[in-house]
Structure formats: C-alpha cells, structure tokens
PDB file of C-alpha atoms in Angstrom:
ATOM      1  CA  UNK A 534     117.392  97.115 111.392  1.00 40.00           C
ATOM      2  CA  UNK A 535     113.972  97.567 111.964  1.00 53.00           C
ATOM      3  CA  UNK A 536     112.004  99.600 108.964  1.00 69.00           C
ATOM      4  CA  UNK A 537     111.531 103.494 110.381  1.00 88.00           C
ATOM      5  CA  UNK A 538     108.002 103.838 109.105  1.00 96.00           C
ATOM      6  CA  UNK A 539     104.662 102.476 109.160  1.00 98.00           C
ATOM      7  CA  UNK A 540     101.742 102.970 106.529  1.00 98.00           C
ATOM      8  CA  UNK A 541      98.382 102.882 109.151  1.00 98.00           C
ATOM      9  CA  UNK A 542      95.669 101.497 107.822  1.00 97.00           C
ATOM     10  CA  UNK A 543      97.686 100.741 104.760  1.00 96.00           C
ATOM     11  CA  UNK A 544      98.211 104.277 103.475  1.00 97.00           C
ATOM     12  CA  UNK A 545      99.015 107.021 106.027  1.00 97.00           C
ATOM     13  CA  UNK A 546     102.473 106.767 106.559  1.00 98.00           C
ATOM     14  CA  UNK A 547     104.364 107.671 109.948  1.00 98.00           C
ATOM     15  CA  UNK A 548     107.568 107.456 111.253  1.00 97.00           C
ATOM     16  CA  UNK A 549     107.594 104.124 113.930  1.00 97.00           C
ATOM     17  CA  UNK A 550     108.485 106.013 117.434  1.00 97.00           C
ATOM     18  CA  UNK A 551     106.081 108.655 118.229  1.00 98.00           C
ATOM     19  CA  UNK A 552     105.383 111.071 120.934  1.00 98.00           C
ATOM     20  CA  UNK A 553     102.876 110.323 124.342  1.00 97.00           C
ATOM     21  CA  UNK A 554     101.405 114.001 124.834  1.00 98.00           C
ATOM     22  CA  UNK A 555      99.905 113.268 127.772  1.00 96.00           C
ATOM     23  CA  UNK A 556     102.191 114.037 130.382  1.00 96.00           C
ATOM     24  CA  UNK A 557     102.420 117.765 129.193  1.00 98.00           C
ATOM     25  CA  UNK A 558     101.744 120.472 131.408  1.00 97.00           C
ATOM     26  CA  UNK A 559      98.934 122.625 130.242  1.00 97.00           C
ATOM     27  CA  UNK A 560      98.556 125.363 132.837  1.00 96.00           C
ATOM     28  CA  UNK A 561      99.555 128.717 131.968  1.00 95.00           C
ATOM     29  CA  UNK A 562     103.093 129.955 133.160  1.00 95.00           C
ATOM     30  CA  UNK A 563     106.263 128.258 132.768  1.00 96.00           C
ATOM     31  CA  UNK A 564     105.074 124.865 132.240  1.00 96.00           C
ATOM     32  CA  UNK A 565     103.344 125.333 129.415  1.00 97.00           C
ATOM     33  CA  UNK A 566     106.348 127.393 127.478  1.00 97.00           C
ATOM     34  CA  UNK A 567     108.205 123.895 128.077  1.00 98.00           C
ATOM     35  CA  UNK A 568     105.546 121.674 126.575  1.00 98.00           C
ATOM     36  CA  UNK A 569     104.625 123.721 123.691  1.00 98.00           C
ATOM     37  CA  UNK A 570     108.735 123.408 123.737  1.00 98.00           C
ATOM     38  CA  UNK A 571     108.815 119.885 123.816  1.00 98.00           C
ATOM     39  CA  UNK A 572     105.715 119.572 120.992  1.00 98.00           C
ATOM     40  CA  UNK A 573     108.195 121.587 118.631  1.00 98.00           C
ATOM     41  CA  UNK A 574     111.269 119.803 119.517  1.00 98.00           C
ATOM     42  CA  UNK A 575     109.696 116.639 118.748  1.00 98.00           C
ATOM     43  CA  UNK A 576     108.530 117.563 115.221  1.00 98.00           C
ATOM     44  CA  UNK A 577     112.375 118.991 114.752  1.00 98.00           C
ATOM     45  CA  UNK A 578     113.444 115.962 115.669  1.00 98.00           C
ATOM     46  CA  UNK A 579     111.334 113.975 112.999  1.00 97.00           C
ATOM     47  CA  UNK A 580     108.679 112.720 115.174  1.00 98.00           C
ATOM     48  CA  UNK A 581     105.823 112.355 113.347  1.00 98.00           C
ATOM     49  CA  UNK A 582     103.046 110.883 115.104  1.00 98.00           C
ATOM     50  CA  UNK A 583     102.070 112.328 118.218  1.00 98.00           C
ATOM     51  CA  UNK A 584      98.999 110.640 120.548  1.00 98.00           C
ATOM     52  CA  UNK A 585      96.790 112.760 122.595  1.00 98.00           C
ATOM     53  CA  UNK A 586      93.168 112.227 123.992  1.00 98.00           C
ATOM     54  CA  UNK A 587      89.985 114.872 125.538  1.00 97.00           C
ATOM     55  CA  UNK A 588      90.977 112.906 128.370  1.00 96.00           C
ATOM     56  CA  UNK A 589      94.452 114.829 129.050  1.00 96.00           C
ATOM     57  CA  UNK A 590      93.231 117.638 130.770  1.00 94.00           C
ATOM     58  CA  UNK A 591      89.419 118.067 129.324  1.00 95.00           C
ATOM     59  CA  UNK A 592      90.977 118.995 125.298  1.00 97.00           C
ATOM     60  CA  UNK A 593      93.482 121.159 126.789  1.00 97.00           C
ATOM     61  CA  UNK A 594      96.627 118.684 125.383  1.00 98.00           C
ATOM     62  CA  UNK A 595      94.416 119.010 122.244  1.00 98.00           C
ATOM     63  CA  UNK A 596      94.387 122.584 122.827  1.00 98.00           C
ATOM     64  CA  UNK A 597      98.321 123.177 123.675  1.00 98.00           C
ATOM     65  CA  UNK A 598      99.646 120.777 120.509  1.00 98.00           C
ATOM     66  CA  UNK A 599      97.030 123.450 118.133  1.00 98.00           C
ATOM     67  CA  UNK A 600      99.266 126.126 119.586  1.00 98.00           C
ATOM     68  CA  UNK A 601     102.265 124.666 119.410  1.00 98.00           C
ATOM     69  CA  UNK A 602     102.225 122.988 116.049  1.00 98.00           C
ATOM     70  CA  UNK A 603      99.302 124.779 114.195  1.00 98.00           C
ATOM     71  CA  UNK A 604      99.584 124.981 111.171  1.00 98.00           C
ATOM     72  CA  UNK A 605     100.623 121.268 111.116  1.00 98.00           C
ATOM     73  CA  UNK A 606     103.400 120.787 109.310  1.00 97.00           C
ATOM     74  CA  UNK A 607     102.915 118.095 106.208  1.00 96.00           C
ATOM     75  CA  UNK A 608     103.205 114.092 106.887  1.00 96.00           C
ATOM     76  CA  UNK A 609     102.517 114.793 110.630  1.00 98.00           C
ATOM     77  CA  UNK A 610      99.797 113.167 112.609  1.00 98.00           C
ATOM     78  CA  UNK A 611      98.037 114.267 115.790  1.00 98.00           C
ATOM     79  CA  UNK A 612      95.515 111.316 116.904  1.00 98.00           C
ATOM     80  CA  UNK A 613      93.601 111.659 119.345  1.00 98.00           C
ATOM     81  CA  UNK A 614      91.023 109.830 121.758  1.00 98.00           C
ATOM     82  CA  UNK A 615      87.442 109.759 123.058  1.00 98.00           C
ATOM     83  CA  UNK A 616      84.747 108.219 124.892  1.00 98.00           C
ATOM     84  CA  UNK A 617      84.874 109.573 128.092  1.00 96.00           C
ATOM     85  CA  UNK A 618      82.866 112.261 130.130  1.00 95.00           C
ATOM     86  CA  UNK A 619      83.266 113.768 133.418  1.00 91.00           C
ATOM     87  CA  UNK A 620      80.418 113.540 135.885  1.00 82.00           C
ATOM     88  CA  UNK A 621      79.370 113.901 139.520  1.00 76.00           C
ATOM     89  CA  UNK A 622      80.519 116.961 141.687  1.00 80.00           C
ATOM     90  CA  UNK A 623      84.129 115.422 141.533  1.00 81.00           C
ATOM     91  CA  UNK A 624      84.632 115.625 137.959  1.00 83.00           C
ATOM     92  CA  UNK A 625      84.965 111.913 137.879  1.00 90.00           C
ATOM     93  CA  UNK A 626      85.997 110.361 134.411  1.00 94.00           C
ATOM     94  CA  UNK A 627      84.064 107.343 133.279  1.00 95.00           C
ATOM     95  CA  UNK A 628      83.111 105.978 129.915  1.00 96.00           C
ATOM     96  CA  UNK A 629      80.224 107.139 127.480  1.00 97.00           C
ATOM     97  CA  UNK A 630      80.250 106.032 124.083  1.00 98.00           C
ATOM     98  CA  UNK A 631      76.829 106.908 122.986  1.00 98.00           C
ATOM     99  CA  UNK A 632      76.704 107.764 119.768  1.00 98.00           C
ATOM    100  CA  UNK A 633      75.813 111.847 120.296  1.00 98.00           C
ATOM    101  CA  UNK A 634      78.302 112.226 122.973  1.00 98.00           C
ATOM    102  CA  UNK A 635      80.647 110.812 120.657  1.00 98.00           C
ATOM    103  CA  UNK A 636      79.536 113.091 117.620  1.00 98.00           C
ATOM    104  CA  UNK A 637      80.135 116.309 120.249  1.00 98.00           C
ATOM    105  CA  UNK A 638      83.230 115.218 121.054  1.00 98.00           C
ATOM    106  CA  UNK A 639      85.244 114.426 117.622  1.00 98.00           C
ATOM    107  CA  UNK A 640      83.479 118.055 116.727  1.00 98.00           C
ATOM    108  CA  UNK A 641      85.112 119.774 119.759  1.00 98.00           C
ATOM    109  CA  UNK A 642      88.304 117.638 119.222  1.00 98.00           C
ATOM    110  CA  UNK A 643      88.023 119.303 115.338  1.00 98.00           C
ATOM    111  CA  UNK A 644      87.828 122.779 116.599  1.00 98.00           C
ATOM    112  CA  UNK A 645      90.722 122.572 119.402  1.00 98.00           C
ATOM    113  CA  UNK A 646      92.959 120.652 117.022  1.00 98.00           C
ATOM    114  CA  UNK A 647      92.235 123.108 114.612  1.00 98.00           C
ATOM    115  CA  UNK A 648      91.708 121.172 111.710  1.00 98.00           C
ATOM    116  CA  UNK A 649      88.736 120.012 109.594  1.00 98.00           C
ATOM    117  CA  UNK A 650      89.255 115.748 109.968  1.00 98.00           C
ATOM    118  CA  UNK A 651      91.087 114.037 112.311  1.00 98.00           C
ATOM    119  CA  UNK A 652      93.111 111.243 110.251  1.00 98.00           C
ATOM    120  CA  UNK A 653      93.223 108.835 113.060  1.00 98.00           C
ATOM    121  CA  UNK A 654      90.391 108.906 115.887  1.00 98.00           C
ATOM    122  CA  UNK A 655      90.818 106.147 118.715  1.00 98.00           C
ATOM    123  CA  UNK A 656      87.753 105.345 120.852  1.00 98.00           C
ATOM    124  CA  UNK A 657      89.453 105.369 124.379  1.00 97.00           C
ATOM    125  CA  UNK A 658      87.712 102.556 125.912  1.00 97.00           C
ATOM    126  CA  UNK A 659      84.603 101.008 124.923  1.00 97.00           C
ATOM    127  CA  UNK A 660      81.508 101.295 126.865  1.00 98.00           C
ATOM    128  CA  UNK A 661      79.936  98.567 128.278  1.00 97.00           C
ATOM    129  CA  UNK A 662      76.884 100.291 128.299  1.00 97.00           C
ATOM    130  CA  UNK A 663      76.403 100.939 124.966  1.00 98.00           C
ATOM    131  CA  UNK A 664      76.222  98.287 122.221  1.00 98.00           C
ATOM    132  CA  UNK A 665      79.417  98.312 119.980  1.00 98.00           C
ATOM    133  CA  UNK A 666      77.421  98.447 117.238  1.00 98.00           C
ATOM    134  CA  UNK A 667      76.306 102.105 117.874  1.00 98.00           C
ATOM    135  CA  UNK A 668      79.646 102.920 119.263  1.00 98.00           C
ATOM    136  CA  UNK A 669      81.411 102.267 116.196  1.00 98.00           C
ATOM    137  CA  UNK A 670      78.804 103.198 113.856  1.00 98.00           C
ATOM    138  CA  UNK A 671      78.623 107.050 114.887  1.00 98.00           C
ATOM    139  CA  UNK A 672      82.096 106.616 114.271  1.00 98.00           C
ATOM    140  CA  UNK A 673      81.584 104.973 110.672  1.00 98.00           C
ATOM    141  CA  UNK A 674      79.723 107.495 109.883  1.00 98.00           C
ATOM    142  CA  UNK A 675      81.630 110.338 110.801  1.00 98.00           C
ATOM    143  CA  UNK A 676      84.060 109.114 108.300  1.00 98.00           C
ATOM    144  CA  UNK A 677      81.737 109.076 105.996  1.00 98.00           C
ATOM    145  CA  UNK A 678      81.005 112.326 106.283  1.00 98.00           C
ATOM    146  CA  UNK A 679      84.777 113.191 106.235  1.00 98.00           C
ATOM    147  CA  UNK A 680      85.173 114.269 109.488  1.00 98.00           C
ATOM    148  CA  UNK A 681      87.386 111.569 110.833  1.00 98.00           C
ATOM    149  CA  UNK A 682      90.031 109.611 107.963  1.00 98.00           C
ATOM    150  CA  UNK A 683      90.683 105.618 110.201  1.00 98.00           C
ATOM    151  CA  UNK A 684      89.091 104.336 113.247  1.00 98.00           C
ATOM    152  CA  UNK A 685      91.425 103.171 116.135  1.00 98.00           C
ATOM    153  CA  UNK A 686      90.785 101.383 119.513  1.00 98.00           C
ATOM    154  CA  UNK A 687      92.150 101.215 122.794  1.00 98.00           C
ATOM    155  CA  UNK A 688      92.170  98.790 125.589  1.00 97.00           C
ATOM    156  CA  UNK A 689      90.790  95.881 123.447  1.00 98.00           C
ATOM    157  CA  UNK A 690      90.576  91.910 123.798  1.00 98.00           C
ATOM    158  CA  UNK A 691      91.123  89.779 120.714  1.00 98.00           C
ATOM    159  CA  UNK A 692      87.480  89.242 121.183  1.00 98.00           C
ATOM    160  CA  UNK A 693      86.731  92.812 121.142  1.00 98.00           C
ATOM    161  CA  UNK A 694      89.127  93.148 117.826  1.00 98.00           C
ATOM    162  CA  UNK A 695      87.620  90.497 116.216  1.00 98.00           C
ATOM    163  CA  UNK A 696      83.648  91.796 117.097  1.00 98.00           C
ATOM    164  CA  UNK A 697      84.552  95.364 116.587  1.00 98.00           C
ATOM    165  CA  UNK A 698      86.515  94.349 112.856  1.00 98.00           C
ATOM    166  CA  UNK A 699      83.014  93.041 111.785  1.00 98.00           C
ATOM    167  CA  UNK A 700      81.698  96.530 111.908  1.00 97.00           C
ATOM    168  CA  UNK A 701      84.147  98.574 110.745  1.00 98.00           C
ATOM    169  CA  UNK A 702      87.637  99.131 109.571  1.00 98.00           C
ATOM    170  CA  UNK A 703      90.321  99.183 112.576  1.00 98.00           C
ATOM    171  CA  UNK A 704      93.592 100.786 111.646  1.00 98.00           C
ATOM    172  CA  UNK A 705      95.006 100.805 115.232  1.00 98.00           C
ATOM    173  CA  UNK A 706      94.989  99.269 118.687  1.00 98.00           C
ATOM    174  CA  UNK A 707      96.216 101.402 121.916  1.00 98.00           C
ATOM    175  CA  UNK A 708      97.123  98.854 124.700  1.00 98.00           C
ATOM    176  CA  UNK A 709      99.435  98.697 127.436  1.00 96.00           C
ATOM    177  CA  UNK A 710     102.516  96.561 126.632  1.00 96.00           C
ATOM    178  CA  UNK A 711     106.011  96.964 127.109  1.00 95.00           C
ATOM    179  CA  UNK A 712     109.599  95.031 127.833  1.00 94.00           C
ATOM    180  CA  UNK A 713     107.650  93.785 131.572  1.00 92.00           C
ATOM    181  CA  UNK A 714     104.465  93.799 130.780  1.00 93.00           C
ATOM    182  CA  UNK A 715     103.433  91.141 127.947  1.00 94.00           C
ATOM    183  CA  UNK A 716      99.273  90.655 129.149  1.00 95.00           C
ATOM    184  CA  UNK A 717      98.380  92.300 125.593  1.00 97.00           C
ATOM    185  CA  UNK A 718     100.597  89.535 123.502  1.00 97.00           C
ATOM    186  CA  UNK A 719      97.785  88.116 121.982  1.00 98.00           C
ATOM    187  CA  UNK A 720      96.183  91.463 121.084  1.00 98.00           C
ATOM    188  CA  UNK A 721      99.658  92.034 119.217  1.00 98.00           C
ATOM    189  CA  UNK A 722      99.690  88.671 117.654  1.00 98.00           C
ATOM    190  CA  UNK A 723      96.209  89.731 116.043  1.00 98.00           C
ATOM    191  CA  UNK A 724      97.173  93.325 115.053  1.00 98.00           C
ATOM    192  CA  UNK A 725     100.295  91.981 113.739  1.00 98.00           C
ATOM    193  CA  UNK A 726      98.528  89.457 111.478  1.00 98.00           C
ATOM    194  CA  UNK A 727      95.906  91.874 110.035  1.00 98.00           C
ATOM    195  CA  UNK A 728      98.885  95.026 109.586  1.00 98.00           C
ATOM    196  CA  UNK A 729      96.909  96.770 111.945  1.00 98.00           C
ATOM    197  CA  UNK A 730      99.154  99.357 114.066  1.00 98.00           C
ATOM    198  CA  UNK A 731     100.034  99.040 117.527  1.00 98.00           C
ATOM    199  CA  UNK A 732      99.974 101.939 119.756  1.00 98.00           C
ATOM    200  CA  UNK A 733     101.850 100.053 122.933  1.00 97.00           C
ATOM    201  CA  UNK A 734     100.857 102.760 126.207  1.00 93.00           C
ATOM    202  CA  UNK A 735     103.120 102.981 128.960  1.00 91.00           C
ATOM    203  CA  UNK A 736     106.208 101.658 126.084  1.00 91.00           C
ATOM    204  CA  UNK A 737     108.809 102.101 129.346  1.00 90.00           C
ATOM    205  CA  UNK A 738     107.678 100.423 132.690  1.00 80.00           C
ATOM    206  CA  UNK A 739     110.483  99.771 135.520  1.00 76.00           C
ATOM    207  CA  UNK A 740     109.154  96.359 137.099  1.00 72.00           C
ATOM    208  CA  UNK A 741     111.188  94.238 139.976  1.00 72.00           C
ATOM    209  CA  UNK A 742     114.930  94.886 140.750  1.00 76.00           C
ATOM    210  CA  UNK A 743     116.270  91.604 138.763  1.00 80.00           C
ATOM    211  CA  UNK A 744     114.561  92.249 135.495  1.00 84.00           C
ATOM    212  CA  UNK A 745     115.407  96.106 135.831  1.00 88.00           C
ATOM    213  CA  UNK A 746     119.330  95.167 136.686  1.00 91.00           C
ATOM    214  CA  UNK A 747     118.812  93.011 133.595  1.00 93.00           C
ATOM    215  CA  UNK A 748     117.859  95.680 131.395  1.00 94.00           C
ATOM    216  CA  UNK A 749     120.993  98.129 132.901  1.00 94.00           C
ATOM    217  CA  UNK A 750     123.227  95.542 131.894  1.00 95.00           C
ATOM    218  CA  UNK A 751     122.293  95.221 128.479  1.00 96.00           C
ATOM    219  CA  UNK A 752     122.052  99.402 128.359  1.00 96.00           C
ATOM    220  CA  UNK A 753     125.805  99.553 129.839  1.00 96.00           C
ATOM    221  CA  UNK A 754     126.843  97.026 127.199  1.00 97.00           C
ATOM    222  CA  UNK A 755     125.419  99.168 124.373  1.00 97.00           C
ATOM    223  CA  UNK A 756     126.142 102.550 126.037  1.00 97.00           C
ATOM    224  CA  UNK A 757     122.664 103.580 125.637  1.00 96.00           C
ATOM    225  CA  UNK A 758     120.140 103.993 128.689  1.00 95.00           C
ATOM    226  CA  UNK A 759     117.716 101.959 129.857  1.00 95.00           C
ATOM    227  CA  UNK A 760     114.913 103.700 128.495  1.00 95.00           C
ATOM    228  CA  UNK A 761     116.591 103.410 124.928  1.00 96.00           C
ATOM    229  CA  UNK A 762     116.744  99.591 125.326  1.00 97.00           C
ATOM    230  CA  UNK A 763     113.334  99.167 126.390  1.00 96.00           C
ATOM    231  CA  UNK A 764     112.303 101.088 122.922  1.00 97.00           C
ATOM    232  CA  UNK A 765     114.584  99.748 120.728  1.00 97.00           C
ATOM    233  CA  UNK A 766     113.631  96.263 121.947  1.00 97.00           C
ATOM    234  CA  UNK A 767     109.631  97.441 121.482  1.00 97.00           C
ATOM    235  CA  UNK A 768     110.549  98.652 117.766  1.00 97.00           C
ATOM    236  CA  UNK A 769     112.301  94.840 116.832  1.00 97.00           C
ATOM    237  CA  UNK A 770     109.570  93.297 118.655  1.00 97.00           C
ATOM    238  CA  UNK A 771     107.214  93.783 115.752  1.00 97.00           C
ATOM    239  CA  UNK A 772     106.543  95.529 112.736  1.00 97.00           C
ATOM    240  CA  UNK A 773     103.770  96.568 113.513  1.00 98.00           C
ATOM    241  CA  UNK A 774     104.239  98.519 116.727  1.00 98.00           C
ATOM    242  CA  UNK A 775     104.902 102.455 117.212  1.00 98.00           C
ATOM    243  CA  UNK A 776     105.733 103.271 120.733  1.00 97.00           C
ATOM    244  CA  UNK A 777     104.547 106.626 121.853  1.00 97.00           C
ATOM    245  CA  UNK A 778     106.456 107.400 124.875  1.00 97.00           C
ATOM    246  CA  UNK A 779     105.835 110.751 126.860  1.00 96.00           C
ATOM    247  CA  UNK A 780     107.590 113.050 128.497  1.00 96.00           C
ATOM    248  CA  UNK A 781     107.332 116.857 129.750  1.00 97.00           C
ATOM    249  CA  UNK A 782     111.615 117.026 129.602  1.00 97.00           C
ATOM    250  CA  UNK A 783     113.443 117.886 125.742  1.00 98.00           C
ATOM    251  CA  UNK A 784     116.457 116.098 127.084  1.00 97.00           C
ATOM    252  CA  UNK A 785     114.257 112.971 127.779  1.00 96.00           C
ATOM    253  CA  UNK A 786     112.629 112.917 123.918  1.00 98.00           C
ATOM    254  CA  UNK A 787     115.992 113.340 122.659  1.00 98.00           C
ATOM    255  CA  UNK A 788     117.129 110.089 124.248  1.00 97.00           C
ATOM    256  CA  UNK A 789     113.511 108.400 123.457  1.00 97.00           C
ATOM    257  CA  UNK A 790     114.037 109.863 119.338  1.00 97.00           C
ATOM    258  CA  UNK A 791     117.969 108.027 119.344  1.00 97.00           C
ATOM    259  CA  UNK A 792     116.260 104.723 120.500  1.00 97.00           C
ATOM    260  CA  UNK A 793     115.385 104.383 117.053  1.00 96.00           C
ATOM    261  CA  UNK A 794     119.460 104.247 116.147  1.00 96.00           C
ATOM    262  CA  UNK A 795     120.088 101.593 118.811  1.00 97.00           C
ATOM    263  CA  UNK A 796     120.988  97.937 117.372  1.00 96.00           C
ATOM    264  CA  UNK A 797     119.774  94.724 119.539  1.00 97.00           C
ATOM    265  CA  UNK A 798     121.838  92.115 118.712  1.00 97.00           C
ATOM    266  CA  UNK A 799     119.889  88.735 118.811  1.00 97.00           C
ATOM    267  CA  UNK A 800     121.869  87.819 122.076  1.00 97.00           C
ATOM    268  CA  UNK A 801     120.521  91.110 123.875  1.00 97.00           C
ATOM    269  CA  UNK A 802     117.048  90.127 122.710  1.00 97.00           C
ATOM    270  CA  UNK A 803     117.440  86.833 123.491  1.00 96.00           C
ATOM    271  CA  UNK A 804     118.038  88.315 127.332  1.00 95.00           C
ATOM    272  CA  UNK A 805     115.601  90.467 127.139  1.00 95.00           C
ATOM    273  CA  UNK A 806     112.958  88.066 125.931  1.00 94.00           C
ATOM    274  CA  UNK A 807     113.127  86.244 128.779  1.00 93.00           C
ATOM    275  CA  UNK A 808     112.654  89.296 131.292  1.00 90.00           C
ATOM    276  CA  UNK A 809     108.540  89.050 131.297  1.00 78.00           C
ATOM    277  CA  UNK A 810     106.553  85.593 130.315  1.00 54.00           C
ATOM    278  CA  UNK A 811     103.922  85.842 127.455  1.00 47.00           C
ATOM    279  CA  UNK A 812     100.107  85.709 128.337  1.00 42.00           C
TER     280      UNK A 812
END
C-alpha cells in the first residue's frame, strides 16, 4: 500500500490526504457552526494538512480554521496562499506579487492564522508583471527572518519549476490534476524526481459519461464510491502527491479520510490509467 505520510521539503512530516478548506462557508449563522465542524472533524479524523489561501473569502478561511483549530494541535499544518489583490469597484481578484504586497500579506495571513510562521507559504500564481526574481526573493527573505518555514508554488510549468528552483528552495507545487485531467503530468514527473510535494487541486473531477461509468464500475467492484477511487488512485499514482480534497459536508470527509484504506489492485489501475491520456 501506498506509504501514509510525506516529509515536505524533506523534514515536515504530514499525513498524504489532506483537507481543501476552500469550499467552507464563512458567513456567520449556521454555516459557519458546520465548517468550523468540519475543520475539527478533520483533525479527529487524523487529517493533518489542511490548504487554505487569502483568496477564500479575503483571510476569512484563514480566519474560521484560527477559530476552529487554534491552538493548533502538534504535527498539524495549515498552508496557506498568496499573491492576489482585489481591485476595481467589483472587487475583482487578479495577481500582484510585488514584493511589499507580498510582505503585507504573509503578515496578515500570521495574525488571522494566529501563529508566529507559517511552515508552508504557497505563492498562488505568479505574476507576470513582476520579475520572479523579486517575487520569490521577498519570500526568501521572509524565511529568513523566520516568518515563513518552506516556499511552495501553484499553477507552475516545468519551466517555471525549473527558473523558480534557481532562486530558491521549492518544497511544493499546487496544480490541477486528477483521475481526468492529466495536463500537469510533466509538472508531476519533475516534482516527483526532486521529492518535491504535490498539492493536486480539484483531486475529484467528474469528466464525460464513459470515463465516469468507468470509474462506477471499478467503485461497485470495490464497494467504495467513486470519489474514494478517484483518491485512492491519486495516492498510488505517486509518492509524492497529497490530495487535498474539500468539502463543506462531515459525511463527505469521512468518505474522502477512508480513501486512504482503499486497495487498487494493478488491474483497477490498469483501467483507470487508461481513462485520461498523458500531456
């Protein structure tokens, strides 16, 4: 079976399948009771990585997993991302990775998170607009001054790996990727050679009707769900990867947590290999 931990950036180890908090209501009222729920329930359940980002909701995720969780308990880590500013009359999102707005925003991610360094800060995107170099060296120092422990990225080409590796340490990589959707496999390939982690967004995607019938039949062979066979199949796929799958439902992260527990036999991945073809 696949190993049920991960060491990120060689020393800071987690458990493989982690939590997406971004699908978490934050609004006061009802909602909210169920995701600060759901934050607990997860860490009950052993989760011990759990992704967030200023994105979800403006630091109010950040803001609801401080109240739910704080004081962390030990061994558990809340990442989160940045890079990103709203603008306009609309409150548009769109990237901004110059160095001070970066600096303001792992300081406000500190003080909603509630803690004094933030072991694993991913830059959400990177900006176009500003040179990597100044992107990732307001983050280099910000480690050095303790503030942040491993730098992670999101959205990256090999290219942008490779550039971005020449500047500083990367412990992880957030793309897309899942059972369907393969576009990142090179990205992979390269984490998976350098033991860098592999934050796969969107872990469960429901493409066309043949390769989703596919997938039920293997889940009705194994008495599992489909969901459960599209993580289990994620956590064989590589060593390297830690799906963080969301939800706002306790009932759905206690079927995403048993995924873990599910055995592919080589036939089943064999099937399943064949549902999505590589980049």
């Amino acid at each position: 079976m696949a190993s049920s931990a991960f060491r990120i950036g060689g020393d800071l180890e987690v458990g493989r399948l982690g939590f997406g908090a971004m699908r978490l209501p934050t609004e006061p009222g009802p909602g909210r009771e169920a995701s600060v729920a759901v934050a607990r329930r997860a860490v009950e359940l052993g989760v011990t990585l759990i992704d967030t980002a200023y994105m979800y909701g403006g630091g109010a995720n950040e803001e609801l997993l401080a109240e739910a969780l704080h004081p962390y308990p030990d061994g558990l880590l809340v990442t989160t991302k940045i890079g990103l500013t709203r603008s306009g009359p609309s409150g548009e999102w769109k990237l901004d990775g110059r160095p001070e707005v970066l600096r303001d925003q792992v300081e406000q991610a500190l003080r909603r998170l509630r803690v004094e360094r933030i072991e694993l800060l991913q830059l959400h995107r990177i900006d176009p607009d500003t040179p990597l170099a100044d992107q990732l060296g307001a983050l280099r120092d910000l480690r050095a001054e303790g503030k942040i422990g491993r730098i992670g990225l999101s959205e990256v080409s090999v290219g942008e790996l490779k550039e971005a590796r020449e500047i500083v340490d990367v412990a992880s990589v957030q793309n897309r990727y899942n059972l369907l959707d393969r576009e990142h496999e090179p990205v992979l390939a390269a984490c998976e050679a350098e033991g860098i982690a592999f934050l796969p967004w969107r872990p469960v995607a429901w493409g066309e009707s043949g390769a989703r019938a596919e997938v039920a039949a293997v889940a009705a062979e194994l008495d599992a769900t489909p969901t459960q066979v599209a993580l289990a199949w994620l956590l064989g796929r590589s060593p390297v990867i830690l799906p963080i799958p969301g939800t706002a439902r306790i009932d759905h992260l206690e079927e995403n947590v048993a995924a873990e527990d599910l055995h592919l036999s080589q036939a089943h991945r064999d099937r399943l290999d064949q549902l999505s073809e590589p980049a």
